[in-house]
XYZ file of C-alpha atoms in Angstrom:
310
model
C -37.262 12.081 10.212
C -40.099 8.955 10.804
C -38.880 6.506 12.858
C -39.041 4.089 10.474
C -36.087 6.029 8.596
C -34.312 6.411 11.362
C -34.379 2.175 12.312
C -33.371 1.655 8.163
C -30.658 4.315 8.485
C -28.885 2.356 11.885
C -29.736 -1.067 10.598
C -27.719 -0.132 7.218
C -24.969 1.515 9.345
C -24.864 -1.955 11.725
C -24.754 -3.392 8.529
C -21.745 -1.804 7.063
C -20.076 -2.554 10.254
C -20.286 -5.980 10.236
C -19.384 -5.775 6.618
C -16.146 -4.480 7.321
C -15.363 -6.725 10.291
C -16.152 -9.422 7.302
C -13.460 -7.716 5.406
C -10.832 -7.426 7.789
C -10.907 -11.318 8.771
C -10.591 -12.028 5.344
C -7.493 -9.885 4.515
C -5.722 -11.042 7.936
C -5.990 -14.595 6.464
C -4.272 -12.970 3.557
C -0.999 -12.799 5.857
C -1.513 -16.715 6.396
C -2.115 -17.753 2.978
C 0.961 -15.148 1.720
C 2.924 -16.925 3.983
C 1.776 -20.812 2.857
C 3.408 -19.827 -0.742
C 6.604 -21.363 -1.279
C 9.196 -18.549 -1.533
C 10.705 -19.604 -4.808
C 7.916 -18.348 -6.271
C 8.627 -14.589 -7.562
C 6.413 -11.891 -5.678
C 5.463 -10.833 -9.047
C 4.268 -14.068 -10.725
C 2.479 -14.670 -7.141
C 0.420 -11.144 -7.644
C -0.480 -11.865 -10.997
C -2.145 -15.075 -10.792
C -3.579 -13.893 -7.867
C -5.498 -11.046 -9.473
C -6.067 -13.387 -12.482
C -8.631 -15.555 -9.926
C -10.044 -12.056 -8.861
C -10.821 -10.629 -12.253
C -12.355 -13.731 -13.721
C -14.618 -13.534 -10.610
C -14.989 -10.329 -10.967
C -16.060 -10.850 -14.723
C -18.518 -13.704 -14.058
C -20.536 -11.331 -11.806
C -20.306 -8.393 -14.230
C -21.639 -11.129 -16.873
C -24.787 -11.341 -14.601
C -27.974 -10.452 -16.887
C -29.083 -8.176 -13.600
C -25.987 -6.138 -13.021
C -23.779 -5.682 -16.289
C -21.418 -3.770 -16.952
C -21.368 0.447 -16.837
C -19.868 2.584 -19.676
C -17.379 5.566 -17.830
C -16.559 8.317 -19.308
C -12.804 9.106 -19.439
C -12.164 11.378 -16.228
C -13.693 8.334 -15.037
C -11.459 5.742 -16.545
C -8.750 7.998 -15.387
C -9.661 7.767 -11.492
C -10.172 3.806 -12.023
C -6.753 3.794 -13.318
C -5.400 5.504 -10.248
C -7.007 2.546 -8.143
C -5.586 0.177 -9.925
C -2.569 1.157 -9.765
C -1.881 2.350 -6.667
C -4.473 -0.548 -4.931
C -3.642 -3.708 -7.572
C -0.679 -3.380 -8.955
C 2.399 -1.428 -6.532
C 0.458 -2.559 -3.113
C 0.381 -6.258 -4.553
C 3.852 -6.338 -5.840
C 5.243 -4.746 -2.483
C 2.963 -7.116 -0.575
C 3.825 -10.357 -1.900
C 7.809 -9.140 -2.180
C 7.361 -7.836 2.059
C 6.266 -11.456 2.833
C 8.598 -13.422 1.184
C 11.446 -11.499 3.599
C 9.787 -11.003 6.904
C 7.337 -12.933 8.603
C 3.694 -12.247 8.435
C 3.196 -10.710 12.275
C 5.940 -8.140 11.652
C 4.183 -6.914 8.119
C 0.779 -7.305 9.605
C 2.459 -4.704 12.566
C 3.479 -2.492 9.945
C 0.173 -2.184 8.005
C -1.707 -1.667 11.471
C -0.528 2.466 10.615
C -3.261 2.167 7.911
C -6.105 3.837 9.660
C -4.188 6.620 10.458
C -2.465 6.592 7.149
C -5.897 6.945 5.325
C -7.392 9.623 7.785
C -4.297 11.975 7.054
C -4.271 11.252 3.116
C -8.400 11.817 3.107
C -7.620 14.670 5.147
C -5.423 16.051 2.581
C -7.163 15.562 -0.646
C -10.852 15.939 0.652
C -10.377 17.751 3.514
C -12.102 15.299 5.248
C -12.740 15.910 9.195
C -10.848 14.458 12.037
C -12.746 14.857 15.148
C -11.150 14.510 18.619
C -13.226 11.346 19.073
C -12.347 9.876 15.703
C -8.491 10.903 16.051
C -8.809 9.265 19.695
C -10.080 6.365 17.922
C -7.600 5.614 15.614
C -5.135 5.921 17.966
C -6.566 3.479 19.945
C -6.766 1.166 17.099
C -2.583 1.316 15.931
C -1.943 1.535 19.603
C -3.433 -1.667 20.519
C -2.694 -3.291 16.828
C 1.428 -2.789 18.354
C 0.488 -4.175 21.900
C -1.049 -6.980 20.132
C 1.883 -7.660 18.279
C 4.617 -6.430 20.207
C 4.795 -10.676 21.698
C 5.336 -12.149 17.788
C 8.160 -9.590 17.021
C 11.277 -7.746 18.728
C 8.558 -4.610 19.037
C 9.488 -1.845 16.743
C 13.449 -1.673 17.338
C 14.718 -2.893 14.146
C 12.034 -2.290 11.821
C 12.765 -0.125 8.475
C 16.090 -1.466 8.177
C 15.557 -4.029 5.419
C 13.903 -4.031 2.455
C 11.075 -6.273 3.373
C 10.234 -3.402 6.339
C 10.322 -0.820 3.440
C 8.043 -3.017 0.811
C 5.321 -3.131 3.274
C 5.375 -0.094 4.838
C 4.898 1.198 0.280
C 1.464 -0.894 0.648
C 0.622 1.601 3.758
C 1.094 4.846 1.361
C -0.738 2.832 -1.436
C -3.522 1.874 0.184
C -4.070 4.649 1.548
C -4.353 6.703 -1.890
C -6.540 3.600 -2.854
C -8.981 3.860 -0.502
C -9.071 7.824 -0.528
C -8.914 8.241 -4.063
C -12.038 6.343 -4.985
C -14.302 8.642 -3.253
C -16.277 10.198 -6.074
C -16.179 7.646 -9.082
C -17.927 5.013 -6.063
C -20.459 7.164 -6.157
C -21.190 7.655 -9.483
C -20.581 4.628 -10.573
C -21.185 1.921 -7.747
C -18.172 0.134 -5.324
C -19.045 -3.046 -7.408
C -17.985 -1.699 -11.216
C -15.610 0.721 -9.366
C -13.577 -2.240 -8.334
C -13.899 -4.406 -11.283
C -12.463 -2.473 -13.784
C -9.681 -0.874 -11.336
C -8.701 -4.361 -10.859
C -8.864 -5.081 -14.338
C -7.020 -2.427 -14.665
C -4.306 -3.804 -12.151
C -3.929 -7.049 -13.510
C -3.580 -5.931 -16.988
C -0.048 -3.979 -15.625
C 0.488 -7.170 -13.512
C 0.553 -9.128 -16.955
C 2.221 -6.593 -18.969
C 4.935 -6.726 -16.287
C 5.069 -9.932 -15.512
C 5.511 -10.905 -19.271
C 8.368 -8.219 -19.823
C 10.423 -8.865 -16.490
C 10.575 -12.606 -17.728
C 8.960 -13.738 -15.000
C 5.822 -16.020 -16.845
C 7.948 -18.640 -17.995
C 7.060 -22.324 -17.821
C 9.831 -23.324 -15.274
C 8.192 -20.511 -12.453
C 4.865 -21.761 -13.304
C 5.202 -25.905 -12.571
C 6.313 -24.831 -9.710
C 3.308 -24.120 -8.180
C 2.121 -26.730 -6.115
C -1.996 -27.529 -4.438
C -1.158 -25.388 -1.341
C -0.217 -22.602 -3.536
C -2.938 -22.656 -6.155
C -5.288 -23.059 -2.668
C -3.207 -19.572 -1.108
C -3.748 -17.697 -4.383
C -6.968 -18.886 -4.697
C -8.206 -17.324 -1.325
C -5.875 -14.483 -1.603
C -7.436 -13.873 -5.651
C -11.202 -14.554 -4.696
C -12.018 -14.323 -1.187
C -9.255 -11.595 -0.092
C -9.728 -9.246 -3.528
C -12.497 -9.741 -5.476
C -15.310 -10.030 -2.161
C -13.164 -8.323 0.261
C -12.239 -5.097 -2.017
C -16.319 -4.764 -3.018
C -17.210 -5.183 0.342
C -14.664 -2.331 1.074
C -15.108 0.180 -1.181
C -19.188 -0.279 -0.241
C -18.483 0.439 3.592
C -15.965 3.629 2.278
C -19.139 4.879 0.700
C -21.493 4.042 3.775
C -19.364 5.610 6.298
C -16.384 7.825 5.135
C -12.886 6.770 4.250
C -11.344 7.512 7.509
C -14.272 5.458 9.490
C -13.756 2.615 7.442
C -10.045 2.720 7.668
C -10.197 2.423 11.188
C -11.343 -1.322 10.441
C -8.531 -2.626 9.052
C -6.531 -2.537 12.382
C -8.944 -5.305 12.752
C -6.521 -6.968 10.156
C -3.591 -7.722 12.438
C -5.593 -9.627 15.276
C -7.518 -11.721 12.811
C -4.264 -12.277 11.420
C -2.660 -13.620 14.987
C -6.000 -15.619 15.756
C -5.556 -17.221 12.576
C -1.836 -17.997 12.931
C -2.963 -19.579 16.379
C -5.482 -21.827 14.940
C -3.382 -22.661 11.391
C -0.005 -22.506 12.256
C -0.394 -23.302 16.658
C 0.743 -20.029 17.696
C 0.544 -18.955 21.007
C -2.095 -16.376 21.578
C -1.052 -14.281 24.939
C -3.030 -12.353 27.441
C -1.112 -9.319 25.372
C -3.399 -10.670 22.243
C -6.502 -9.966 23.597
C -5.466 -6.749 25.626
C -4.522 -5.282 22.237
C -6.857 -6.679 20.265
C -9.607 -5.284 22.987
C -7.779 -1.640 22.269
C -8.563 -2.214 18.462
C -12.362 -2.883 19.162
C -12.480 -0.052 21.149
C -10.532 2.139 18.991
C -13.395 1.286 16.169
C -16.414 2.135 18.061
C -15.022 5.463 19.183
C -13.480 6.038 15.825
C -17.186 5.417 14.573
C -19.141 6.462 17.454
C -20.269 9.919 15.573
C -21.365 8.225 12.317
C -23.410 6.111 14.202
C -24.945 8.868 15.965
C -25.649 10.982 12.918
C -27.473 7.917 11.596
C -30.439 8.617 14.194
C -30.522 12.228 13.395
């Protein structure tokens, strides 16, 4: 291989990195901005609109004379449907239902297990490989993600005994099929369409939902106050439509598992964020297990990097 492949090759794989560190500060602000909406407002209506703002984003870049949209055929269709259900529709209802009962650190504990969550469900379905390095990785990562947390909750004695504990420990099992499932229909038909109509897809059961539980009424919408149009508005734009492209992109790049590994980048990004918004104390045990987490990813990583210079 020239060298000149070989610089293209690491600069894309640096590239994806930073991509997914992107990703992961925008989804721990998710935690924040779940938290800023008022709790009156039903998990379900709260999903909906959110994914509302994401496909009409979503739509205005598919409108774009340069990209378009993609015809799929329907084996196609039926994967996108899979994503959207399992990554729109049950991970955003259980999210926004898991917030409204316990507080965002806890839930932002809980979905720390991701990483290792998505390297046993890849591992499953596509058989993909768990080295010793990688394995030591991800350990690293929920390890530190619980020392990092461990100081904003009363540790893990407790947890899974409400429903809250349950709701967001259903977006760990659904996210994980989300990001595991998309594997081939990415590549055939690009993380950019592949996302678009799964969370088209989504919303449309959001809606249909939404409209049959009773839930879109008048009286639940003037509810809805600046701070909450602003929350949904990140959480719709910034922490789905961006955040789920830039995802599925780096899940292409670098492997499921590998790119799972980043999202126990969520939970510190998610304390740092609660320090600077909300004037939360962030401890020495912060940045210990937040150090664990960066570690965890390089290690976790360390072999795609090196197969890059192959």
């Amino acid at each position: 291989m020239s060298n000149g492949r070989v610089i293209n090759l690491s600069q894309s794989v640096n590239y994806t990195f930073i991509q997914l560190t992107l990703v992961s500060i925008l989804w721990g602000g998710t935690f924040i901005a779940g938290r800023y909406i008022q709790p009156e407002i039903s998990p379900l209506l709260s999903a909906t609109i959110r994914f509302i703002l994401a496909s009409a984003a979503l739509i205005l870049v598919l409108s774009c004379k340069n990209i378009g949209w993609k015809k799929v055929s329907l084996k196609q269709f039926m994967q996108v449907a899979i994503l959207g259900l399992s990554g729109v529709f049950v991970y955003q209802v259980l999210f926004f239902y898991g917030l409204q009962i316990i507080p965002a650190s806890p839930a932002a504990l809980l979905v720390a297990i991701n990483p290792a969550m998505i390297a046993l469900i890849s591992f499953l379905i596509w058989r993909e490989k768990i080295s010793i390095s990688k394995s030591i990785g991800i350990i690293l990562c929920v390890f530190g993600a619980f020392i990092l947390l461990s100081d904003k909750t009363s540790g893990i004695e407790g947890f899974m005994t409400n429903t809250g504990d349950l709701a967001i420990l259903g977006c760990v099992v659904s996210w994980g099929i989300y990001t595991v499932a998309g594997k081939h229909v990415i590549r055939q038909i690009g993380a950019l369409h592949t996302v678009a109509y799964a969370v088209l897809f989504g919303t449309f059961l959001l809606i249909i939902c939404t409209v049959f539980s009773g839930e879109a009424v008048l009286n639940d919408l003037s509810k809805l106050n600046m701070t909450d149009l602003l929350s949904l508005s990140y959480l719709g734009i910034l922490g789905s439509a961006v955040a789920y492209v830039w995802y599925y992109q780096g899940v292409n790049k670098i492997g499921a598992a590998n790119a799972g590994a980043f999202i126990a980048l969520n939970p510190l990004t998610a304390v740092i964020a609660g320090g600077i918004l909300l004037d939360e104390k962030v401890s020495a045990m912060v940045l210990f297990g937040g150090g664990l987490i960066i570690m965890g990813i390089l290690i976790a990583n360390k072999r795609t990097k090196t197969q890059s210079e192959l």
